[in-house]
Amino acid sequence: MAHDPTDPEKSAMSSDDDAAQHRAARRRRLDSVFGDDLPELTSDESDQHHTGHSKDWFEAQRPPHHG
């Protein structure tokens, strides 16, 4: 069966494949520049509570122009 460019189903599959290949190539380029050692789960997504400064400390550090 020959490839029929007018077949919308095959055209959609080709488009999906092209998009997937583009995303994979982009990911490889980003990884080559920035590395791929980023955590899967960031600290703001985890259930661990922040143990840093209190709300009072942040309010005391607020610049006057932020009234």
mmCIF file of N, CA and C in Angstrom:
data_model
loop_
_atom_site.group_PDB
_atom_site.id
_atom_site.type_symbol
_atom_site.label_atom_id
_atom_site.label_comp_id
_atom_site.label_asym_id
_atom_site.label_seq_id
_atom_site.Cartn_x
_atom_site.Cartn_y
_atom_site.Cartn_z
ATOM 1 N N MET A 1 0.849 -1.179 0.000
ATOM 2 C CA MET A 1 0.000 0.000 0.000
ATOM 3 C C MET A 1 0.892 1.240 0.000
ATOM 4 N N ALA A 2 0.713 2.096 -0.963
ATOM 5 C CA ALA A 2 1.522 3.300 -1.118
ATOM 6 C C ALA A 2 1.012 4.404 -0.202
ATOM 7 N N HIS A 3 1.914 5.323 0.129
ATOM 8 C CA HIS A 3 1.542 6.462 0.975
ATOM 9 C C HIS A 3 0.670 7.423 0.173
ATOM 10 N N ASP A 4 -0.492 7.744 0.704
ATOM 11 C CA ASP A 4 -1.427 8.653 0.039
ATOM 12 C C ASP A 4 -1.457 9.963 0.823
ATOM 13 N N PRO A 5 -0.847 11.040 0.316
ATOM 14 C CA PRO A 5 -0.795 12.305 1.060
ATOM 15 C C PRO A 5 -2.155 12.942 1.272
ATOM 16 N N THR A 6 -3.175 12.469 0.547
ATOM 17 C CA THR A 6 -4.507 13.043 0.724
ATOM 18 C C THR A 6 -5.298 12.322 1.801
ATOM 19 N N ASP A 7 -4.762 11.221 2.330
ATOM 20 C CA ASP A 7 -5.443 10.460 3.380
ATOM 21 C C ASP A 7 -5.297 11.219 4.702
ATOM 22 N N PRO A 8 -6.409 11.779 5.251
ATOM 23 C CA PRO A 8 -6.310 12.608 6.469
ATOM 24 C C PRO A 8 -5.799 11.833 7.678
ATOM 25 N N GLU A 9 -6.112 10.541 7.777
ATOM 26 C CA GLU A 9 -5.658 9.754 8.927
ATOM 27 C C GLU A 9 -4.140 9.598 8.892
ATOM 28 N N LYS A 10 -3.599 9.281 7.741
ATOM 29 C CA LYS A 10 -2.149 9.129 7.622
ATOM 30 C C LYS A 10 -1.460 10.477 7.778
ATOM 31 N N SER A 11 -2.093 11.521 7.293
ATOM 32 C CA SER A 11 -1.544 12.865 7.421
ATOM 33 C C SER A 11 -1.467 13.263 8.894
ATOM 34 N N ALA A 12 -2.491 12.944 9.667
ATOM 35 C CA ALA A 12 -2.513 13.262 11.096
ATOM 36 C C ALA A 12 -1.437 12.471 11.826
ATOM 37 N N MET A 13 -1.280 11.192 11.466
ATOM 38 C CA MET A 13 -0.254 10.372 12.108
ATOM 39 C C MET A 13 1.129 10.925 11.791
ATOM 40 N N SER A 14 1.348 11.332 10.550
ATOM 41 C CA SER A 14 2.626 11.903 10.153
ATOM 42 C C SER A 14 2.879 13.201 10.915
ATOM 43 N N SER A 15 1.850 14.006 11.067
ATOM 44 C CA SER A 15 1.955 15.264 11.799
ATOM 45 C C SER A 15 2.293 15.002 13.266
ATOM 46 N N ASP A 16 1.645 13.990 13.864
ATOM 47 C CA ASP A 16 1.927 13.626 15.254
ATOM 48 C C ASP A 16 3.363 13.136 15.399
ATOM 49 N N ASP A 17 3.814 12.320 14.431
ATOM 50 C CA ASP A 17 5.189 11.821 14.467
ATOM 51 C C ASP A 17 6.184 12.968 14.347
ATOM 52 N N ASP A 18 5.904 13.901 13.444
ATOM 53 C CA ASP A 18 6.786 15.058 13.271
ATOM 54 C C ASP A 18 6.855 15.882 14.553
ATOM 55 N N ALA A 19 5.716 16.080 15.190
ATOM 56 C CA ALA A 19 5.678 16.859 16.432
ATOM 57 C C ALA A 19 6.458 16.146 17.532
ATOM 58 N N ALA A 20 6.303 14.830 17.627
ATOM 59 C CA ALA A 20 7.019 14.062 18.645
ATOM 60 C C ALA A 20 8.527 14.117 18.394
ATOM 61 N N GLN A 21 8.928 14.012 17.137
ATOM 62 C CA GLN A 21 10.353 14.092 16.804
ATOM 63 C C GLN A 21 10.899 15.483 17.125
ATOM 64 N N HIS A 22 10.122 16.508 16.846
ATOM 65 C CA HIS A 22 10.537 17.879 17.143
ATOM 66 C C HIS A 22 10.711 18.070 18.656
ATOM 67 N N ARG A 23 9.757 17.563 19.449
ATOM 68 C CA ARG A 23 9.858 17.685 20.913
ATOM 69 C C ARG A 23 11.080 16.938 21.433
ATOM 70 N N ALA A 24 11.331 15.741 20.900
ATOM 71 C CA ALA A 24 12.483 14.956 21.346
ATOM 72 C C ALA A 24 13.792 15.666 20.999
ATOM 73 N N ALA A 25 13.873 16.233 19.802
ATOM 74 C CA ALA A 25 15.082 16.955 19.399
ATOM 75 C C ALA A 25 15.283 18.189 20.271
ATOM 76 N N ARG A 26 14.201 18.885 20.569
ATOM 77 C CA ARG A 26 14.288 20.080 21.423
ATOM 78 C C ARG A 26 14.753 19.696 22.822
ATOM 79 N N ARG A 27 14.222 18.604 23.350
ATOM 80 C CA ARG A 27 14.619 18.130 24.678
ATOM 81 C C ARG A 27 16.106 17.779 24.698
ATOM 82 N N ARG A 28 16.589 17.121 23.641
ATOM 83 C CA ARG A 28 18.012 16.776 23.564
ATOM 84 C C ARG A 28 18.886 18.029 23.536
ATOM 85 N N ARG A 29 18.454 19.052 22.783
ATOM 86 C CA ARG A 29 19.220 20.303 22.727
ATOM 87 C C ARG A 29 19.244 20.981 24.096
ATOM 88 N N LEU A 30 18.109 21.036 24.758
ATOM 89 C CA LEU A 30 18.052 21.645 26.096
ATOM 90 C C LEU A 30 18.932 20.882 27.078
ATOM 91 N N ASP A 31 18.866 19.548 27.022
ATOM 92 C CA ASP A 31 19.679 18.730 27.920
ATOM 93 C C ASP A 31 21.167 18.927 27.654
ATOM 94 N N SER A 32 21.533 19.117 26.383
ATOM 95 C CA SER A 32 22.952 19.304 26.069
ATOM 96 C C SER A 32 23.456 20.637 26.610
ATOM 97 N N VAL A 33 22.594 21.631 26.689
ATOM 98 C CA VAL A 33 22.992 22.947 27.197
ATOM 99 C C VAL A 33 22.898 23.005 28.716
ATOM 100 N N PHE A 34 21.762 22.614 29.260
ATOM 101 C CA PHE A 34 21.495 22.788 30.684
ATOM 102 C C PHE A 34 21.674 21.518 31.504
ATOM 103 N N GLY A 35 21.818 20.394 30.861
ATOM 104 C CA GLY A 35 21.901 19.130 31.579
ATOM 105 C C GLY A 35 20.510 18.602 31.852
ATOM 106 N N ASP A 36 20.461 17.375 32.297
ATOM 107 C CA ASP A 36 19.155 16.767 32.548
ATOM 108 C C ASP A 36 19.044 16.317 33.997
ATOM 109 N N ASP A 37 19.710 17.032 34.896
ATOM 110 C CA ASP A 37 19.708 16.636 36.298
ATOM 111 C C ASP A 37 18.729 17.435 37.144
ATOM 112 N N LEU A 38 17.707 18.002 36.526
ATOM 113 C CA LEU A 38 16.681 18.702 37.289
ATOM 114 C C LEU A 38 15.818 17.690 38.032
ATOM 115 N N PRO A 39 15.351 18.034 39.213
ATOM 116 C CA PRO A 39 14.514 17.098 39.964
ATOM 117 C C PRO A 39 13.168 16.893 39.274
ATOM 118 N N GLU A 40 12.628 15.711 39.423
ATOM 119 C CA GLU A 40 11.309 15.422 38.863
ATOM 120 C C GLU A 40 10.227 16.172 39.631
ATOM 121 N N LEU A 41 10.446 16.370 40.930
ATOM 122 C CA LEU A 41 9.477 17.034 41.792
ATOM 123 C C LEU A 41 10.164 18.232 42.432
ATOM 124 N N THR A 42 9.611 19.413 42.233
ATOM 125 C CA THR A 42 10.223 20.604 42.812
ATOM 126 C C THR A 42 9.733 20.805 44.242
ATOM 127 N N SER A 43 10.417 21.661 44.982
ATOM 128 C CA SER A 43 10.082 21.849 46.392
ATOM 129 C C SER A 43 8.688 22.437 46.583
ATOM 130 N N ASP A 44 8.224 23.254 45.646
ATOM 131 C CA ASP A 44 6.884 23.817 45.807
ATOM 132 C C ASP A 44 5.794 22.804 45.478
ATOM 133 N N GLU A 45 6.146 21.694 44.852
ATOM 134 C CA GLU A 45 5.170 20.650 44.554
ATOM 135 C C GLU A 45 5.125 19.573 45.637
ATOM 136 N N SER A 46 6.120 19.549 46.498
ATOM 137 C CA SER A 46 6.182 18.500 47.513
ATOM 138 C C SER A 46 5.320 18.862 48.718
ATOM 139 N N ASP A 47 5.087 17.893 49.561
ATOM 140 C CA ASP A 47 4.274 18.110 50.757
ATOM 141 C C ASP A 47 5.110 18.577 51.947
ATOM 142 N N GLN A 48 6.411 18.725 51.753
ATOM 143 C CA GLN A 48 7.266 19.168 52.847
ATOM 144 C C GLN A 48 6.996 20.640 53.126
ATOM 145 N N HIS A 49 6.927 20.964 54.397
ATOM 146 C CA HIS A 49 6.661 22.348 54.782
ATOM 147 C C HIS A 49 7.955 23.143 54.774
ATOM 148 N N HIS A 50 7.836 24.408 54.416
ATOM 149 C CA HIS A 50 8.991 25.297 54.388
ATOM 150 C C HIS A 50 9.462 25.546 55.817
ATOM 151 N N THR A 51 10.739 25.380 56.050
ATOM 152 C CA THR A 51 11.279 25.559 57.402
ATOM 153 C C THR A 51 12.119 26.827 57.516
ATOM 154 N N GLY A 52 11.973 27.735 56.562
ATOM 155 C CA GLY A 52 12.765 28.966 56.556
ATOM 156 C C GLY A 52 12.163 30.033 57.444
ATOM 157 N N HIS A 53 12.197 31.248 56.961
ATOM 158 C CA HIS A 53 11.741 32.402 57.728
ATOM 159 C C HIS A 53 10.222 32.415 57.896
ATOM 160 N N SER A 54 9.802 33.080 58.967
ATOM 161 C CA SER A 54 8.371 33.181 59.249
ATOM 162 C C SER A 54 7.748 34.311 58.438
ATOM 163 N N LYS A 55 6.433 34.362 58.444
ATOM 164 C CA LYS A 55 5.709 35.427 57.755
ATOM 165 C C LYS A 55 6.074 36.785 58.357
ATOM 166 N N ASP A 56 6.254 36.835 59.669
ATOM 167 C CA ASP A 56 6.640 38.091 60.326
ATOM 168 C C ASP A 56 7.983 38.598 59.798
ATOM 169 N N TRP A 57 8.939 37.690 59.598
ATOM 170 C CA TRP A 57 10.247 38.086 59.089
ATOM 171 C C TRP A 57 10.105 38.691 57.692
ATOM 172 N N PHE A 58 9.319 38.036 56.835
ATOM 173 C CA PHE A 58 9.127 38.550 55.481
ATOM 174 C C PHE A 58 8.450 39.917 55.500
ATOM 175 N N GLU A 59 7.480 40.112 56.384
ATOM 176 C CA GLU A 59 6.818 41.412 56.474
ATOM 177 C C GLU A 59 7.773 42.481 56.981
ATOM 178 N N ALA A 60 8.675 42.122 57.883
ATOM 179 C CA ALA A 60 9.656 43.079 58.393
ATOM 180 C C ALA A 60 10.675 43.452 57.316
ATOM 181 N N GLN A 61 10.911 42.574 56.369
ATOM 182 C CA GLN A 61 11.875 42.821 55.298
ATOM 183 C C GLN A 61 11.266 43.548 54.102
ATOM 184 N N ARG A 62 9.972 43.755 54.118
ATOM 185 C CA ARG A 62 9.287 44.385 52.984
ATOM 186 C C ARG A 62 9.733 45.835 52.838
ATOM 187 N N PRO A 63 10.113 46.246 51.628
ATOM 188 C CA PRO A 63 10.527 47.636 51.412
ATOM 189 C C PRO A 63 9.363 48.597 51.641
ATOM 190 N N PRO A 64 9.651 49.826 52.066
ATOM 191 C CA PRO A 64 8.590 50.792 52.367
ATOM 192 C C PRO A 64 7.685 51.097 51.174
ATOM 193 N N HIS A 65 8.236 51.057 49.969
ATOM 194 C CA HIS A 65 7.419 51.386 48.798
ATOM 195 C C HIS A 65 6.437 50.268 48.431
ATOM 196 N N HIS A 66 6.470 49.152 49.155
ATOM 197 C CA HIS A 66 5.498 48.070 48.941
ATOM 198 C C HIS A 66 4.392 48.118 49.993
ATOM 199 N N GLY A 67 4.275 49.232 50.666
ATOM 200 C CA GLY A 67 3.314 49.593 51.660
ATOM 201 C C GLY A 67 2.493 48.603 52.257
#
